[in-house]
Coordinates of C-alpha atoms in Angstrom, one line a residue:
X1 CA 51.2 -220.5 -104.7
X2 CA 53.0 -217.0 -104.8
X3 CA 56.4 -216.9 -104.4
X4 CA 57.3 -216.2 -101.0
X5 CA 58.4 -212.2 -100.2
X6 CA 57.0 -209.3 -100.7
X7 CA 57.3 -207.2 -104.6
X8 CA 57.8 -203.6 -103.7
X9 CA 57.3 -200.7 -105.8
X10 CA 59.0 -197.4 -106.0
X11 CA 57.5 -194.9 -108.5
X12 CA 59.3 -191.2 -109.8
X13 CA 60.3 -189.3 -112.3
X14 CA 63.7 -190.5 -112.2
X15 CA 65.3 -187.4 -113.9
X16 CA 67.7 -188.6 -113.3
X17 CA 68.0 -191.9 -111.9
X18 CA 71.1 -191.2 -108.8
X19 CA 73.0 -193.1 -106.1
X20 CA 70.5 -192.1 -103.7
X21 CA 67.9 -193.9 -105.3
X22 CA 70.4 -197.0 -105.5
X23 CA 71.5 -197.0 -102.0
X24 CA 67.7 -196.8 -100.5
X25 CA 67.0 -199.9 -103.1
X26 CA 69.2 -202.1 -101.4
X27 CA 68.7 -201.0 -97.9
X28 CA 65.0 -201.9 -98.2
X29 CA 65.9 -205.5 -99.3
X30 CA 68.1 -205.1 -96.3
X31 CA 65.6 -204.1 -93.9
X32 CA 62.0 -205.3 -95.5
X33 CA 61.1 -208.9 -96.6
X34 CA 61.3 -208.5 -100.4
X35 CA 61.8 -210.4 -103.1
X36 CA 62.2 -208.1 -105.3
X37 CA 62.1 -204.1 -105.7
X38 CA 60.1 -202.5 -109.3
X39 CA 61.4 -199.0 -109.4
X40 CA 58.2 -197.7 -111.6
X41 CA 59.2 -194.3 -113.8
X42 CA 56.2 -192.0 -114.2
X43 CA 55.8 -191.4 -117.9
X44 CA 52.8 -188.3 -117.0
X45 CA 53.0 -187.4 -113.2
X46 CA 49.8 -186.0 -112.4
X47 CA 51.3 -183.8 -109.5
X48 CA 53.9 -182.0 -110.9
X49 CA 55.0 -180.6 -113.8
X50 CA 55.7 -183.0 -117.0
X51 CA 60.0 -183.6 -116.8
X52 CA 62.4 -182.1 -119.7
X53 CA 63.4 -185.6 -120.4
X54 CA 61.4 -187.9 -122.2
X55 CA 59.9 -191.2 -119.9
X56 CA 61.8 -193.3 -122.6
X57 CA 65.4 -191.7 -121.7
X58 CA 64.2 -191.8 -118.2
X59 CA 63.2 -195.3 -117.8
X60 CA 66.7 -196.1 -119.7
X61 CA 68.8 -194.7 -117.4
X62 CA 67.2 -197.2 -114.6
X63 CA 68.2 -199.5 -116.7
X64 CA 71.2 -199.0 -116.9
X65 CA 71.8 -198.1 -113.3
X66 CA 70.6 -201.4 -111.9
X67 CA 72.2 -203.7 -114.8
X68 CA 75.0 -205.0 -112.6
X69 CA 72.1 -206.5 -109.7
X70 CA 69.6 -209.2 -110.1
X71 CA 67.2 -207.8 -107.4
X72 CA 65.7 -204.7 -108.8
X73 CA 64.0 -204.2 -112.3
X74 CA 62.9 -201.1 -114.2
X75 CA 58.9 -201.8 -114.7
X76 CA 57.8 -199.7 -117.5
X77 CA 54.0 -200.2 -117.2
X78 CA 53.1 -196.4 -117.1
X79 CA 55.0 -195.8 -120.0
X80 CA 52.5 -198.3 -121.9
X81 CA 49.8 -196.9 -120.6
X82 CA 48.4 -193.7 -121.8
X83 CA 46.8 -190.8 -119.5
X84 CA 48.7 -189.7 -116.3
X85 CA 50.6 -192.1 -114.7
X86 CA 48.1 -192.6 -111.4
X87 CA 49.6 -195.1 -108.9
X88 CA 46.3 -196.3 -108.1
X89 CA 45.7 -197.8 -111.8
X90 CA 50.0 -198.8 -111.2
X91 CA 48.9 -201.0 -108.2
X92 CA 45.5 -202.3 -109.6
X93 CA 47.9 -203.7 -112.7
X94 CA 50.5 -205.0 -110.9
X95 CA 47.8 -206.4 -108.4
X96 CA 46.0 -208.5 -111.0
X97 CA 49.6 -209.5 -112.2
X98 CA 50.9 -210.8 -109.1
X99 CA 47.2 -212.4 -107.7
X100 CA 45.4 -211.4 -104.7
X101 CA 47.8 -213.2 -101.9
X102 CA 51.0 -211.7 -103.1
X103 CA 52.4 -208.4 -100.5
X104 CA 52.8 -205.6 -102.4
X105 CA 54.3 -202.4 -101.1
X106 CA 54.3 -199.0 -102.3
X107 CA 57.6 -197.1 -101.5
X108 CA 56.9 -193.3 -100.9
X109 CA 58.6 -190.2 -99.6
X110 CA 57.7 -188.5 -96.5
X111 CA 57.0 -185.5 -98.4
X112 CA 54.7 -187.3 -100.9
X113 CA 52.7 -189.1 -98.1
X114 CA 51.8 -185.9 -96.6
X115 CA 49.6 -185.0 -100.3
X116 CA 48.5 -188.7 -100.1
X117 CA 44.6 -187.1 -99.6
X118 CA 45.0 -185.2 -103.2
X119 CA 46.2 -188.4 -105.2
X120 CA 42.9 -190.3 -107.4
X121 CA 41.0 -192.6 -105.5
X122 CA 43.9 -192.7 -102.3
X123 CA 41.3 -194.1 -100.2
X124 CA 42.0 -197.6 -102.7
X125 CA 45.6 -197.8 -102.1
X126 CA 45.9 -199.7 -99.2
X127 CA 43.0 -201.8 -100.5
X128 CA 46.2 -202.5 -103.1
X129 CA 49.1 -202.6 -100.8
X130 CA 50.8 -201.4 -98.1
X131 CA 52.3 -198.3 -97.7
X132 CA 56.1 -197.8 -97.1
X133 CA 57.2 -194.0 -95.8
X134 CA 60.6 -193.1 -96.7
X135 CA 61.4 -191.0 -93.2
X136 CA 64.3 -188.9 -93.7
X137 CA 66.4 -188.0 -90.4
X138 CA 64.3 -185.5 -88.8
X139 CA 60.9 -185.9 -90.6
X140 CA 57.9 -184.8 -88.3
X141 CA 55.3 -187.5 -88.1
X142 CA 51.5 -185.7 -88.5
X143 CA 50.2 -185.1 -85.9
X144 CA 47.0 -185.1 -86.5
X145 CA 44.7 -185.6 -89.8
X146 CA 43.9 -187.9 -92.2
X147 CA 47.7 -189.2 -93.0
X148 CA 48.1 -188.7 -88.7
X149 CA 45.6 -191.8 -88.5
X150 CA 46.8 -193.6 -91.6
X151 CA 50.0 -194.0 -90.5
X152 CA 49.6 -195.0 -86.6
X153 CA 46.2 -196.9 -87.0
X154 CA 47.4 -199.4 -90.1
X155 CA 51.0 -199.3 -88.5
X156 CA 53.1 -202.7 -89.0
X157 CA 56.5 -204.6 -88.2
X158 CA 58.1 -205.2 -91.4
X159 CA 57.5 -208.8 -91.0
X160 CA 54.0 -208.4 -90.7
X161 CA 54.0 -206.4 -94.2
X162 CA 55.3 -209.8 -95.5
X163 CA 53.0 -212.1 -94.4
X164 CA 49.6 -210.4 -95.8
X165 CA 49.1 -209.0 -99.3
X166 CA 47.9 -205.4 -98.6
X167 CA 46.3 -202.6 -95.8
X168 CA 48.8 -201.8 -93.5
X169 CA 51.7 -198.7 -93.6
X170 CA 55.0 -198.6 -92.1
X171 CA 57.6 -195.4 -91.2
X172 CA 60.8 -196.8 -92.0
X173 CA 63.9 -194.8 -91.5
X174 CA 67.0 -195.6 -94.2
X175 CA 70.6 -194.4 -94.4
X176 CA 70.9 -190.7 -95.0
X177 CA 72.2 -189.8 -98.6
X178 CA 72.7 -185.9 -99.7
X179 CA 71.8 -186.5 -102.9
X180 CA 68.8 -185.5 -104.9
X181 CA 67.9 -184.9 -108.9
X182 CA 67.3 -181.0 -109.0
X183 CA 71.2 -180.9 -107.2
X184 CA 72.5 -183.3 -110.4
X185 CA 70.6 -181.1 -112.9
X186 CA 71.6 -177.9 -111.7
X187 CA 75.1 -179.3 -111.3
X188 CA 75.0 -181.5 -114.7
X189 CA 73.8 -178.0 -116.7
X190 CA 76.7 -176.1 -115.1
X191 CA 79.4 -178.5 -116.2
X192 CA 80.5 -179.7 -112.9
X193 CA 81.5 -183.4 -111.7
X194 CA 78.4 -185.8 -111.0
X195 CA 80.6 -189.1 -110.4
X196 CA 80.2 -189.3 -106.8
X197 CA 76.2 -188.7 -107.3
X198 CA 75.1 -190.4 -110.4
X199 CA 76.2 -194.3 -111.3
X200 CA 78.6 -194.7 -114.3
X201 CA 76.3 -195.7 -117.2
X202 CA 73.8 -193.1 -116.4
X203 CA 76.4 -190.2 -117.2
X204 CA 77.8 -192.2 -120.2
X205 CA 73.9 -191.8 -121.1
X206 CA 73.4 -188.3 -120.2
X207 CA 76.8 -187.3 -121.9
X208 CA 75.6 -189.1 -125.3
X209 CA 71.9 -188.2 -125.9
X210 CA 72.9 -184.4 -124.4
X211 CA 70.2 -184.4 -121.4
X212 CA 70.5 -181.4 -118.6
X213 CA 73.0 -179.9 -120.8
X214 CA 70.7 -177.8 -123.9
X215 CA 73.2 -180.2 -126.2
X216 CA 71.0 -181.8 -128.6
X217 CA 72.3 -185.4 -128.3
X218 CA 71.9 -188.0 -131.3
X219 CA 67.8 -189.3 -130.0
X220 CA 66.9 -186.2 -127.8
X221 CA 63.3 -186.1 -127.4

């Protein structure tokens, strides 16, 4: 028997790893059934272009970030696997991990969901989990199209998302934070203060290897 709640998963780049990502980590445990929260960094996103920081220093600064708190983990699963880091192949592994009657939830952003129809083999992911939007303040729902009818035919309470293993999506709203990684770049390659944005360790990290910076730290890759 599975243990009971729900594993969610939150993919990205991570570059870097901020407060924003912290604070929507715990209000999901707040707000969602979980038992616990995989925050998944993309070693080869297929969608964008490859990040300046190696997956290595990128999945390190998660784990550093979330040290102090038992509830979420840094799964480095696309960094063992080679080939771009699809979230289809993601969910299949963590699927045959966790065994068919576990609920599994992928975590996206509202502007990710809308290019849902360009990701490989999308049409599997619910087959996989459910599906978690992100909704910032003021997000525009579809309406109409293929995310339109993902999104209000599949749509669930977030106690139903807990109680079955996969298929259904959910629009949840979360705590507005100002806060995003091309801001911290831009600020951390100026020189200016990134206390109130980025958790402790992950500057000590930045500030030693040289990241965002040109500085060529002691293991930049």
């Amino acid at each position: 028997m599975s243990t009971p709640g729900a594993t969610a998963v939150f993919g990205g780049t991570f570059n870097p790893f901020h407060c924003g990502h912290l604070g929507s980590a715990r209000d999901l445990f707040s707000v969602l059934p979980l038992r616990e929260l995989r925050f998944v960094p993309a070693a080869q996103p297929p969608h964008r272009d490859a990040p300046g920081v190696s997956a290595e220093h990128r999945a390190r600064m998660v784990e550093l970030a979330i040290a102090d708190d038992a509830r979420p983990r840094c799964d480095r699963r696309e960094l063992e696997r080679a080939g771009p880091s699809y979230t289809v192949d993601t969910l299949q592994s963590l699927r045959d991990e966790l065994g068919a009657e576990a609920s599994l939830m992928l975590v996206v952003g509202c502007d990710a969901v809308l290019d849902l129809p360009r990701w490989r083999h999308w049409e599997r992911l619910l087959d996989l989990a459910h599906i978690v939007v992100l909704a910032r303040p003021g997000w525009e729902f579809p309406v109409d199209g293929t995310v339109h009818d993902l999104l209000q035919d599949r749509s669930a309470t977030a106690q139903e998302l807990g109680s079955i293993p996969a298929g259904r999506t959910r629009v949840q709203e979360l705590t507005p934070r100002d806060v995003s990684a091309t801001q911290i770049r831009a600020l951390l390659q100026s020189g200016d203060e990134v206390s109130r944005l980025v958790p402790h360790p992950v500057i000590e990290y930045i500030r030693e290897h040289g990241l965002y910076t040109g500085a060529t730290g002691p293991t930049q890759e």
